PDB file of C-alpha atoms and ligand atoms in Angstrom:
ATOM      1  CA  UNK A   1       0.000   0.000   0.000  1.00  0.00           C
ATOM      2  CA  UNK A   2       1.018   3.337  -1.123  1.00  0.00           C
ATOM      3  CA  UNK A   3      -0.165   6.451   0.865  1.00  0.00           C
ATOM      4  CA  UNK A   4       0.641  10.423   0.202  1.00  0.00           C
ATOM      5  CA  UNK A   5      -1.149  14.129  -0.006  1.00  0.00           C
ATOM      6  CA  UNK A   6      -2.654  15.511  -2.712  1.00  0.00           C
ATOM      7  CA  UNK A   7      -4.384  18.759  -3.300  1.00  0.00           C
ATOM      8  CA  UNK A   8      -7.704  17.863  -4.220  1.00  0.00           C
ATOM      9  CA  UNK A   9     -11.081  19.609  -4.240  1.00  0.00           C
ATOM     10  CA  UNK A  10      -8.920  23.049  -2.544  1.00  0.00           C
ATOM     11  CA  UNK A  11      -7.810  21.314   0.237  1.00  0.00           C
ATOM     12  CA  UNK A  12      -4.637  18.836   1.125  1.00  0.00           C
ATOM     13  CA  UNK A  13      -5.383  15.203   1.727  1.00  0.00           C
ATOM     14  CA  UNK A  14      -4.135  12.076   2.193  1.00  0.00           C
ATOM     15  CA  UNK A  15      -4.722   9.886  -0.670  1.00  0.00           C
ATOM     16  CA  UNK A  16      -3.589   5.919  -1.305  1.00  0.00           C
ATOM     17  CA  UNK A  17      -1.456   5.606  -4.770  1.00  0.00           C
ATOM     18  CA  UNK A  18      -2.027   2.251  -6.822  1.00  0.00           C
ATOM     19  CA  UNK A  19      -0.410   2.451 -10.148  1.00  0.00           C
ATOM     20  CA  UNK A  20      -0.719   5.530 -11.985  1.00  0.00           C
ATOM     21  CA  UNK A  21      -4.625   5.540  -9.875  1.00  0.00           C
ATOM     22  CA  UNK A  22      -4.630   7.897  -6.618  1.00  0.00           C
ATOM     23  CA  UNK A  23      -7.728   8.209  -4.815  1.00  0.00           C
ATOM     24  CA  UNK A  24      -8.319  10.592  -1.999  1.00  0.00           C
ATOM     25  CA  UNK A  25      -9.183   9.810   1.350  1.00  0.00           C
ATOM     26  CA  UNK A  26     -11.568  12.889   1.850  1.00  0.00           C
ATOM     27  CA  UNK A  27     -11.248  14.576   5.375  1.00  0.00           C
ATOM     28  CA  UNK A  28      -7.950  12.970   6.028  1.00  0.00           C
ATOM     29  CA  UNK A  29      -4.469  14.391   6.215  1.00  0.00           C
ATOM     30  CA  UNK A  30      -1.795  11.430   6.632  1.00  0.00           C
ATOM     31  CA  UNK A  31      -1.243  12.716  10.559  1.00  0.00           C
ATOM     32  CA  UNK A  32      -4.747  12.369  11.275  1.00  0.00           C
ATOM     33  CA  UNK A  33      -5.007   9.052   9.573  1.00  0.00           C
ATOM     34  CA  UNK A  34      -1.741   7.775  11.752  1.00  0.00           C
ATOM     35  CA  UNK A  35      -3.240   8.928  15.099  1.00  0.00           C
ATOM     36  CA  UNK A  36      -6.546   6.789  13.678  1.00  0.00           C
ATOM     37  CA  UNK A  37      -4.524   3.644  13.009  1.00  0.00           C
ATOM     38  CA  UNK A  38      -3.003   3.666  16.386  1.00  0.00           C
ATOM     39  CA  UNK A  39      -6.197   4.305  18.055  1.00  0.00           C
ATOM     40  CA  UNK A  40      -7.548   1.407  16.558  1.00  0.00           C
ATOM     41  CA  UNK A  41      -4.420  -0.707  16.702  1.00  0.00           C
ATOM     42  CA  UNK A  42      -5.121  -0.925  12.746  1.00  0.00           C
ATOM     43  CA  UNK A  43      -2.594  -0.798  10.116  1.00  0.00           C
ATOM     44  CA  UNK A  44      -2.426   2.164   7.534  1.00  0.00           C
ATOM     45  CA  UNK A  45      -2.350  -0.827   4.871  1.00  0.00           C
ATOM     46  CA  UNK A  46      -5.494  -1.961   6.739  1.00  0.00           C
ATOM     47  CA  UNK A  47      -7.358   1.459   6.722  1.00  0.00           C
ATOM     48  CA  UNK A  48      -6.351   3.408   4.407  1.00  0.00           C
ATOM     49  CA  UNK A  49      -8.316   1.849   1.723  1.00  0.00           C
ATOM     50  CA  UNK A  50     -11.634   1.764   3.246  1.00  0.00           C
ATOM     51  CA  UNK A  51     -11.657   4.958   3.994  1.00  0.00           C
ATOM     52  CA  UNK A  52     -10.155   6.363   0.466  1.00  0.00           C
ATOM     53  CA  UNK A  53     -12.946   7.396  -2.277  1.00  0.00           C
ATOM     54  CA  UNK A  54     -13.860   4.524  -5.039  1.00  0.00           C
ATOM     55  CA  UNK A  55     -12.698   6.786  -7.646  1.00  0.00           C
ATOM     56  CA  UNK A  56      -9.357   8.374  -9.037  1.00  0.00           C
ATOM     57  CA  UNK A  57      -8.623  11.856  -9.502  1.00  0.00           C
ATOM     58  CA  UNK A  58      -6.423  13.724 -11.252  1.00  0.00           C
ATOM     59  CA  UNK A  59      -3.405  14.982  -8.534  1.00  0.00           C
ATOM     60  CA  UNK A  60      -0.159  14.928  -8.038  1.00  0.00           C
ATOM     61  CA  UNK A  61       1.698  13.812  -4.685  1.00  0.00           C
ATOM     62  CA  UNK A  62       3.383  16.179  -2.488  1.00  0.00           C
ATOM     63  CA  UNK A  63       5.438  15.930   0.061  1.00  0.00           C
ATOM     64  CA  UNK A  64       3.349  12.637   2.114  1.00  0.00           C
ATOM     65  CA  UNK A  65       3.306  14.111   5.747  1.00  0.00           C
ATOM     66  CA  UNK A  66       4.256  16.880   7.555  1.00  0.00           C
ATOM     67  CA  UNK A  67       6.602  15.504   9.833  1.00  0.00           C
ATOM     68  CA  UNK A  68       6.462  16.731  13.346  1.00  0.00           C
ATOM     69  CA  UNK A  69       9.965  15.704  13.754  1.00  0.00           C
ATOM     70  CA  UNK A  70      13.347  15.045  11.549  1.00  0.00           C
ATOM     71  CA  UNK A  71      16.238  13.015  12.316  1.00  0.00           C
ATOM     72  CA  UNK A  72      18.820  11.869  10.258  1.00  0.00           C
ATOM     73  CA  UNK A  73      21.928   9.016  10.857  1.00  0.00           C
ATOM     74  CA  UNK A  74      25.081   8.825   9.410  1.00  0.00           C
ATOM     75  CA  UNK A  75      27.915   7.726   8.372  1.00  0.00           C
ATOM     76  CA  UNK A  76      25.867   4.189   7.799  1.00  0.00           C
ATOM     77  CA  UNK A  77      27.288   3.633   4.761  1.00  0.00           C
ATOM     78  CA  UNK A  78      31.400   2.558   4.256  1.00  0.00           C
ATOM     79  CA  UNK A  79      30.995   5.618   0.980  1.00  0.00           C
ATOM     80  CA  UNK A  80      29.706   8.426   3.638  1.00  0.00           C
ATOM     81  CA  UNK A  81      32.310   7.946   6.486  1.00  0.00           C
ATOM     82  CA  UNK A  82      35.684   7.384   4.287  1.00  0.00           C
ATOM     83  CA  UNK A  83      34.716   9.905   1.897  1.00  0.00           C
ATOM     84  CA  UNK A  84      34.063  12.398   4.951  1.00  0.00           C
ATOM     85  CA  UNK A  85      37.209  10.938   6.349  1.00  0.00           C
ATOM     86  CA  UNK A  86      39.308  11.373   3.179  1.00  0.00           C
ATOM     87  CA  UNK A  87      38.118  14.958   2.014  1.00  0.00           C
ATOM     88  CA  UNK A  88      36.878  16.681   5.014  1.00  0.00           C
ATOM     89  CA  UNK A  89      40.425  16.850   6.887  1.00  0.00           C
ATOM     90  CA  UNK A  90      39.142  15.924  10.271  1.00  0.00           C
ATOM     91  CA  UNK A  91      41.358  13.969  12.182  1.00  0.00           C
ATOM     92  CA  UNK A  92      41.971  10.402  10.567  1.00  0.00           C
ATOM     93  CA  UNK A  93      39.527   7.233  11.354  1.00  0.00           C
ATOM     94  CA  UNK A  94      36.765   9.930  12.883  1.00  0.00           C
ATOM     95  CA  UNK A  95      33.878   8.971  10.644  1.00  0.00           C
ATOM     96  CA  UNK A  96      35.273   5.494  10.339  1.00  0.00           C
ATOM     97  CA  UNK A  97      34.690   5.184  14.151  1.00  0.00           C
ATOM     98  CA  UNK A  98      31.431   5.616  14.012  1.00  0.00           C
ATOM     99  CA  UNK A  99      30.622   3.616  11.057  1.00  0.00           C
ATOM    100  CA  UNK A 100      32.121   1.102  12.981  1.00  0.00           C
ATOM    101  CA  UNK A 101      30.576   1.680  16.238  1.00  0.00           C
ATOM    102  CA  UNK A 102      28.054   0.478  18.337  1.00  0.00           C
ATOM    103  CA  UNK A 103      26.716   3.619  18.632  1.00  0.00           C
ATOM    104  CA  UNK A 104      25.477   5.321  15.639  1.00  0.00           C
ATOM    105  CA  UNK A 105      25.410   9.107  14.424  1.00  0.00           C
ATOM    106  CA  UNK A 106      22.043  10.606  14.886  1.00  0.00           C
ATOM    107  CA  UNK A 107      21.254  14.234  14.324  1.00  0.00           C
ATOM    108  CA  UNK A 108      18.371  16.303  14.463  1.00  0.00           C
ATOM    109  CA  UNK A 109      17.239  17.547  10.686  1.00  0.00           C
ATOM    110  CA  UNK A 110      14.427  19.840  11.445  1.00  0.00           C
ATOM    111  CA  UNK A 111      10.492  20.132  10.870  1.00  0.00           C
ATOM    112  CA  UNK A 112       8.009  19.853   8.698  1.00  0.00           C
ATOM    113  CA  UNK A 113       9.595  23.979   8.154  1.00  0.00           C
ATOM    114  CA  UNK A 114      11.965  22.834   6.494  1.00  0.00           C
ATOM    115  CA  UNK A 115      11.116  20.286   4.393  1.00  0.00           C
ATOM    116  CA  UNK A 116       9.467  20.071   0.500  1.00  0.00           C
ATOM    117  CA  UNK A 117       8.121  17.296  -1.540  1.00  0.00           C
ATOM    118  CA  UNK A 118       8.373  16.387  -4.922  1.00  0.00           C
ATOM    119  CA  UNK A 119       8.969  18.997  -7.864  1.00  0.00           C
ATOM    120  CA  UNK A 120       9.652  21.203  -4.980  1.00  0.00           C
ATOM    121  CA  UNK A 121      12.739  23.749  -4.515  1.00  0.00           C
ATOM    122  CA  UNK A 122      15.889  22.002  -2.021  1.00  0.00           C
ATOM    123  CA  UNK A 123      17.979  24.933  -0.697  1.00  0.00           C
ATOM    124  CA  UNK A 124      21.250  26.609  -1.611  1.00  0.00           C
ATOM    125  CA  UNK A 125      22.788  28.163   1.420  1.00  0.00           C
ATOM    126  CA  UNK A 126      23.571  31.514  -0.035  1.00  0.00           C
ATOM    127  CA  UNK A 127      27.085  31.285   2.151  1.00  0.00           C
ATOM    128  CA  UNK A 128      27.725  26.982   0.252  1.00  0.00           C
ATOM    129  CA  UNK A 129      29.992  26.353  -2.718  1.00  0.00           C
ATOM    130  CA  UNK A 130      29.680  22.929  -2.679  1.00  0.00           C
ATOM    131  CA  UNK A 131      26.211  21.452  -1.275  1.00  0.00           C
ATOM    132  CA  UNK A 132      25.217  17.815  -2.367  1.00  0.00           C
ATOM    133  CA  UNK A 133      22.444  15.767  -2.004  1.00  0.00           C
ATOM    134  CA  UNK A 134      22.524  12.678   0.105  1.00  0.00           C
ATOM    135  CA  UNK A 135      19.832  10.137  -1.718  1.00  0.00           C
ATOM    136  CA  UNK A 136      19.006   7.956   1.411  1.00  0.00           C
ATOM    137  CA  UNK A 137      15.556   6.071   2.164  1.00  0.00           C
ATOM    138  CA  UNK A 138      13.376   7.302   5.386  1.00  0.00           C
ATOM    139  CA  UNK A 139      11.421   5.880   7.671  1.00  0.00           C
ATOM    140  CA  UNK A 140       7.793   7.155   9.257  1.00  0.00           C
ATOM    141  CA  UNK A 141       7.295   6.511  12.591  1.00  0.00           C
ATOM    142  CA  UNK A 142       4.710   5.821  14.916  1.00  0.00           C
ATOM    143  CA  UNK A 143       4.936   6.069  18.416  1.00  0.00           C
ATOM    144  CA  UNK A 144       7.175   4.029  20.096  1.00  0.00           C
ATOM    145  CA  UNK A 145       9.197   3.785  17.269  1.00  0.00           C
ATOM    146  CA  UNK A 146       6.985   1.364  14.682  1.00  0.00           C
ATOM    147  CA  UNK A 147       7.488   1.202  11.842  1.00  0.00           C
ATOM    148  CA  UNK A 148       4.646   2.876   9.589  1.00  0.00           C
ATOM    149  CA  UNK A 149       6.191   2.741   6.290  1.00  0.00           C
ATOM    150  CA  UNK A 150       9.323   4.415   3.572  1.00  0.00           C
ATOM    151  CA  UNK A 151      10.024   6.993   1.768  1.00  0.00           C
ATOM    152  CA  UNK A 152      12.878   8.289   0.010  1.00  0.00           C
ATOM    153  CA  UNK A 153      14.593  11.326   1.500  1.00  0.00           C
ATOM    154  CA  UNK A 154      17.250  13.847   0.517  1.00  0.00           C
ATOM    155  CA  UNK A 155      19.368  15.074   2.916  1.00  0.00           C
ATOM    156  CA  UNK A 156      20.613  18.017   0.539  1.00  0.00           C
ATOM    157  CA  UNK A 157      23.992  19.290   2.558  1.00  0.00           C
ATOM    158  CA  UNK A 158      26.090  21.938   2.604  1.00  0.00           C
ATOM    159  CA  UNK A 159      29.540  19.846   2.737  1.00  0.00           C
ATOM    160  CA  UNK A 160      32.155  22.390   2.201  1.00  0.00           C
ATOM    161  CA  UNK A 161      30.429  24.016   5.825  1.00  0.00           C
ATOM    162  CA  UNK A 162      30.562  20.440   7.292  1.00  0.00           C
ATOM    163  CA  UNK A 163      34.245  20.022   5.847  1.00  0.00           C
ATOM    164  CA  UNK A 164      35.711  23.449   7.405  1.00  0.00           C
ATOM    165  CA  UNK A 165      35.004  21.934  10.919  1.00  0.00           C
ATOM    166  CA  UNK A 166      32.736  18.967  12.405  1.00  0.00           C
ATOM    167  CA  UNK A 167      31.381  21.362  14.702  1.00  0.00           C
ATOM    168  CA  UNK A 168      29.510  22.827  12.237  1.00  0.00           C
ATOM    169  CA  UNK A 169      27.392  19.824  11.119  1.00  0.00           C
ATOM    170  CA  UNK A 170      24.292  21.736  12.437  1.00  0.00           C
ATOM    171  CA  UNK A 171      24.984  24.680   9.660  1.00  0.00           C
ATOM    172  CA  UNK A 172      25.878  21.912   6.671  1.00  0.00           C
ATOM    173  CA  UNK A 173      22.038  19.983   7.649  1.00  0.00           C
ATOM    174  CA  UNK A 174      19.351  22.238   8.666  1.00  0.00           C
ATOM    175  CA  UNK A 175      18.360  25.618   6.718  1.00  0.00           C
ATOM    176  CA  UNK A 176      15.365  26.147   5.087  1.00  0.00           C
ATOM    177  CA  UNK A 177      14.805  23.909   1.893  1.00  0.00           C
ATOM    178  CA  UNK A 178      17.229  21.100   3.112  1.00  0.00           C
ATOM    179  CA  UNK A 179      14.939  17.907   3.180  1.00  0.00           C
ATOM    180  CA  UNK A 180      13.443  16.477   0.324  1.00  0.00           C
ATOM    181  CA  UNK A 181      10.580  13.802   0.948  1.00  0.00           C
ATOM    182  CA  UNK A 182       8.364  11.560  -0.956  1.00  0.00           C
ATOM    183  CA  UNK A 183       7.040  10.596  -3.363  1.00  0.00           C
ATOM    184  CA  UNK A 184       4.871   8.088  -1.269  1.00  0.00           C
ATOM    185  CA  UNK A 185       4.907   6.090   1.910  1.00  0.00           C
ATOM    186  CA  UNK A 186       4.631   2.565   1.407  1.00  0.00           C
ATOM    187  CA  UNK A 187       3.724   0.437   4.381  1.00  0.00           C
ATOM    188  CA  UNK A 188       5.794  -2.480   5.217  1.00  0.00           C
ATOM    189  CA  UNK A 189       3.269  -5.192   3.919  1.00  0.00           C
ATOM    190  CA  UNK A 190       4.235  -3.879   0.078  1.00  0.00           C
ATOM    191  CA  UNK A 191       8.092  -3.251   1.081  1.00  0.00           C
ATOM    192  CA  UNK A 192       9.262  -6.555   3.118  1.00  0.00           C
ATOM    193  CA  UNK A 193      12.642  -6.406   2.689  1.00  0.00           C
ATOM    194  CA  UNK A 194      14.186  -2.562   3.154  1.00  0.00           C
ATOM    195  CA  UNK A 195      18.103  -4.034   3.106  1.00  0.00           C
ATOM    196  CA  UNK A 196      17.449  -4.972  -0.437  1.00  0.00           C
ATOM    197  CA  UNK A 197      16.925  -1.916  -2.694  1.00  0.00           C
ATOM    198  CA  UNK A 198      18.386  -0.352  -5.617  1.00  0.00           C
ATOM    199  CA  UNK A 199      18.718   3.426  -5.693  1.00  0.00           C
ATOM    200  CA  UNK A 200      19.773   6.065  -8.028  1.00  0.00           C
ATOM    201  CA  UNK A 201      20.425   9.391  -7.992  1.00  0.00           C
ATOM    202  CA  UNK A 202      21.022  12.031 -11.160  1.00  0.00           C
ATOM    203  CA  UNK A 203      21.806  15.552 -11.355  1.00  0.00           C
ATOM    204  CA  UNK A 204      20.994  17.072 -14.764  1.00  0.00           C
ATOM    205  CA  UNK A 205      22.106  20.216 -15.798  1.00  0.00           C
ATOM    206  CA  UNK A 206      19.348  21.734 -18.225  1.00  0.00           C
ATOM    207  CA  UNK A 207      19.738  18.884 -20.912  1.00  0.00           C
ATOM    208  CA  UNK A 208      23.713  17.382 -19.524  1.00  0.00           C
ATOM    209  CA  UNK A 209      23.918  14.729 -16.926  1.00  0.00           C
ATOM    210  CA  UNK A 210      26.249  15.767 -14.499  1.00  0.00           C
ATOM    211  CA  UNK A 211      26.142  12.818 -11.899  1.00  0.00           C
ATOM    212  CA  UNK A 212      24.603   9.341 -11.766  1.00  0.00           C
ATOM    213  CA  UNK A 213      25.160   7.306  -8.732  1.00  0.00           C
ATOM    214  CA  UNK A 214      23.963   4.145  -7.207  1.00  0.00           C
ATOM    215  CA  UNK A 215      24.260   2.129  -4.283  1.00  0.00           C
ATOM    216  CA  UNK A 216      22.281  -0.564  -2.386  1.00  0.00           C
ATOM    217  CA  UNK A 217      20.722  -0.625   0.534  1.00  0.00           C
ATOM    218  CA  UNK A 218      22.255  -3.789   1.046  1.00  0.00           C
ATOM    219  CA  UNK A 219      25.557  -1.758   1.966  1.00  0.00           C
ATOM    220  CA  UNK A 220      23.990  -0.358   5.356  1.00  0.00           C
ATOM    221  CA  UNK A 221      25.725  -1.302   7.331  1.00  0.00           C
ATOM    222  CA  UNK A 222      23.144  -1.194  10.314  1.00  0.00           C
ATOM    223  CA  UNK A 223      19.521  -2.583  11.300  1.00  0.00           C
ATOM    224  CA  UNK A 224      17.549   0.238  10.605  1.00  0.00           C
ATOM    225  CA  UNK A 225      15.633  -1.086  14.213  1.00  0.00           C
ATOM    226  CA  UNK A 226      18.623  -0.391  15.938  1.00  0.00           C
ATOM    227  CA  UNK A 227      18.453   3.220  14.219  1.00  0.00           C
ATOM    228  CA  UNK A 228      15.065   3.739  15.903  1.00  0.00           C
ATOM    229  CA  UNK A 229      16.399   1.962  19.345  1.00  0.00           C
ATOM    230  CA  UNK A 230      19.320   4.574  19.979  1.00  0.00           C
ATOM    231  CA  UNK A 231      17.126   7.854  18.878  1.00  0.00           C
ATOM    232  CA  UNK A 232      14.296   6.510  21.300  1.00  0.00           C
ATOM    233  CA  UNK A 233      16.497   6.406  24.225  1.00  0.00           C
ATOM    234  CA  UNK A 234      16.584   9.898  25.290  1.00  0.00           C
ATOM    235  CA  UNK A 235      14.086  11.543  22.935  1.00  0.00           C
ATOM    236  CA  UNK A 236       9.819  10.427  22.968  1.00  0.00           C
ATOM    237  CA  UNK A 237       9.888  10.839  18.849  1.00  0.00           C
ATOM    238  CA  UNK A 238       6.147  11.749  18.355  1.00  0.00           C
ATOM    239  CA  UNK A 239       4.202   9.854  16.099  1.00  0.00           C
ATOM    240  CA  UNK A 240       4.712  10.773  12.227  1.00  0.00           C
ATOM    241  CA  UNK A 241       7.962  11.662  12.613  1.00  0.00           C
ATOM    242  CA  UNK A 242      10.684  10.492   9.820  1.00  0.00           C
ATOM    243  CA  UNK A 243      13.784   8.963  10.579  1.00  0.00           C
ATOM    244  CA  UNK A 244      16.353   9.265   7.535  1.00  0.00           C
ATOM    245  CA  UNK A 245      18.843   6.570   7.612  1.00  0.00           C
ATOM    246  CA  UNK A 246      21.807   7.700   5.573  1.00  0.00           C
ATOM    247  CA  UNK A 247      23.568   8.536   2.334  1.00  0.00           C
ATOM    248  CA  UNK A 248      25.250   5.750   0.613  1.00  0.00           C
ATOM    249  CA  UNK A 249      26.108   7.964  -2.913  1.00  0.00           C
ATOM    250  CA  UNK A 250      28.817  10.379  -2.922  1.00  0.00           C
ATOM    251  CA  UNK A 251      28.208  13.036  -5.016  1.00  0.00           C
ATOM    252  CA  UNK A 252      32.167  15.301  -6.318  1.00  0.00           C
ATOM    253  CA  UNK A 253      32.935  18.368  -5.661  1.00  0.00           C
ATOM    254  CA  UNK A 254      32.699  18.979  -9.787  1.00  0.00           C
ATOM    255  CA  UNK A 255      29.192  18.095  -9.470  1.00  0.00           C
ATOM    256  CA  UNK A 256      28.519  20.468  -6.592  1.00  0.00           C
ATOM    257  CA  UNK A 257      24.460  21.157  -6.688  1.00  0.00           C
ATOM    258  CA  UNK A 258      23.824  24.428  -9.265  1.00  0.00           C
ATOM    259  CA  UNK A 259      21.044  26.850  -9.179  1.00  0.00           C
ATOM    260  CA  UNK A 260      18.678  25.224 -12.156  1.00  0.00           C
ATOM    261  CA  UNK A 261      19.936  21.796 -11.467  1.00  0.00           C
ATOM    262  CA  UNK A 262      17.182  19.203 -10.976  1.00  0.00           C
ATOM    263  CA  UNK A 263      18.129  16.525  -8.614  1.00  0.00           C
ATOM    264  CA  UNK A 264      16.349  12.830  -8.879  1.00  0.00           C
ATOM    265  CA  UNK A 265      16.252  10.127  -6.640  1.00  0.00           C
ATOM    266  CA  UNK A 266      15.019   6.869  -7.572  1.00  0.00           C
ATOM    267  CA  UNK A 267      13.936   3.303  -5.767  1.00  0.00           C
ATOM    268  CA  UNK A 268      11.561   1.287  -8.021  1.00  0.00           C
ATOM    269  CA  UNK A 269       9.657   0.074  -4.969  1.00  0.00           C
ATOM    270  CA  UNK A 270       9.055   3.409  -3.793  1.00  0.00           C
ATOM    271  CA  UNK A 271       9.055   5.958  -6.713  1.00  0.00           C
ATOM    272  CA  UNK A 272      11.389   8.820  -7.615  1.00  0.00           C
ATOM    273  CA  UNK A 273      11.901  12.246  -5.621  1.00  0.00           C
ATOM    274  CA  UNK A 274      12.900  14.625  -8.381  1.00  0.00           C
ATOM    275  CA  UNK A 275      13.622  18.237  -6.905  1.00  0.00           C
ATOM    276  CA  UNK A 276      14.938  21.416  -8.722  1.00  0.00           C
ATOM    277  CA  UNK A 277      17.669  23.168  -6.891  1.00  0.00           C
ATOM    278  CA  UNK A 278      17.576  27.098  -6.242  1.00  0.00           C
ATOM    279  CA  UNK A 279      20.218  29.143  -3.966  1.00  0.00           C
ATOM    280  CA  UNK A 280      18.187  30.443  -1.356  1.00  0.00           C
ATOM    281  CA  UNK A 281      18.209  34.427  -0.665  1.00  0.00           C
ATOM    282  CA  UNK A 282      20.719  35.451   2.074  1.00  0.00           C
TER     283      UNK A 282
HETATM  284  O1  DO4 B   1      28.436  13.572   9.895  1.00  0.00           O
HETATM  285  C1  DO4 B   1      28.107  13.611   8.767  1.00  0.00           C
HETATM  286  C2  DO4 B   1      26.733  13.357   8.245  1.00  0.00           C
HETATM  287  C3  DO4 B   1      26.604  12.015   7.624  1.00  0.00           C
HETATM  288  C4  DO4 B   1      25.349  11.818   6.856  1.00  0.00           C
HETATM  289  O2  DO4 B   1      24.431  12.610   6.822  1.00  0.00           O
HETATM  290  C5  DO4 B   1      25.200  10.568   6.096  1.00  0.00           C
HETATM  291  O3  DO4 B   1      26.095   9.690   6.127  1.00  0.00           O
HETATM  292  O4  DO4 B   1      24.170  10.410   5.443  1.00  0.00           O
HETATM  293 MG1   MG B   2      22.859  12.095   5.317  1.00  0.00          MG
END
């Protein structure tokens, strides 16, 4: 089962996606149809189609929630923390550590503020030469950490901030524009196996390619469960809140994101998150 937002009939709502048919679920955003599947100890996969209208419209998705909460993880992937290790001149083995750690990185990526779905702007810092994208798949979460479904996420960053000094992660992550989401959720019955996906990611420069990359989820290199575990320790995540679970494509410094460019993520099982880029006003 497939679930996003629409705009339909002047109003957002949640809608279930099967093929190329969406049907809104009238009276419904996503958030209000969580808190309803918890209350009744349902599953979205369960409700969501009773309650969604017999026939398809015409709409688009957006982004599929407004996420009370972001987090993201890193360094997840071998790619992330040697590349961040080899080009970001922090002391040697410091990503590597926590790629191999027990614990794992978690960081806090923002709101539903800062956040846009598909075919929407990512961010630009005005003060970034050399932001990327960081294709990675999501989780939503229900409370107590349950899994609700996946989505695809981009964790756009400004890495040349990141890369000056570690202690500016917080600058490189969270500015307006910096999260991608979407297209849809799908619920775990439809996507059984998340350690087995292929994703892609382009950047295309008017009608040149500038970067493909790939990587499988297969090369996480933790249990996205044990993700959930560490952020629930000290924080009570509330319900609808996405987890991201790292970047596994490296994206050059040649191919640094460009006003213009239009950045697309793709996992066959979930969709493709295709975003234009814009430099945000300082
Ligand atoms: O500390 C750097 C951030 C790592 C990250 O976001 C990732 O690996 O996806
Ligand atoms: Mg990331």
């Amino acid at each position: 089962m497939k679930i996003t937002r629409i705009r339909w009939d002047g109003k957002v709502t949640a809608a279930v996606v099967d093929g190329d048919e969406i049907r809104p679920i009238p009276n419904y955003t996503v958030t209000a149809l969580i808190e309803r599947c918890e209350v009744e100890k349902a599953s979205l996969a369960d409700l969501a189609p009773d309650l969604a209208s017999k026939h398809p419209v015409e709409a688009e998705p957006i982004l599929p929630l407004t996420p009370r909460e972001v987090w993201a993880t890193g360094c997840t992937y071998e790619a992330s923390s040697s590349f961040r290790d080899a080009e970001h001149g922090t002391r040697e083995g410091f990503y590597a550590h926590v790629y191999r750690s027990a614990r794992p990185e978690i960081f806090f990526k923002g709101n539903a503020r800062v956040c846009v779905g598909p075919g929407e702007p990512v961010g630009i810092r005005p003060d970034s030469k050399f932001t990327a994208p960081e294709p990675e798949l999501a989780v939503v979460l229900g409370t107590g950490g349950t899994i609700l479904g996946y989505t695809l996420a981009n964790d756009v960053s400004a890495w040349d901030i990141e890369r000056e000094n570690p202690l500016y992660l917080p600058q490189s992550k969270i500015y307006d524009r910096c999260c991608a989401l979407g297209p849809v959720i799908v619920t775990p019955e439809e996507l059984t196996d998340p350690y087995n996906l292929e994703m892609t990611c382009t950047i295309r420069r008017g009608r040149r390619l500038v970067f493909e990359g790939r990587t499988s989820t297969a090369r996480m290199n933790r249990k996205i469960e044990e993700l959930i575990e560490y952020l629930l320790r000290a924080n009570s995540v509330p319900r609808g809140s996405v987890l991201l679970t790292g970047t596994g494509i490296i994206v050059p410094e040649d191919a640094a994101l460009e006003p213009g460019d239009v950045c697309t993520i793709t996992v066959p099982e979930i969709g493709t998150l295709s975003n234009p880029v814009e430099r945000l006003a300082g």
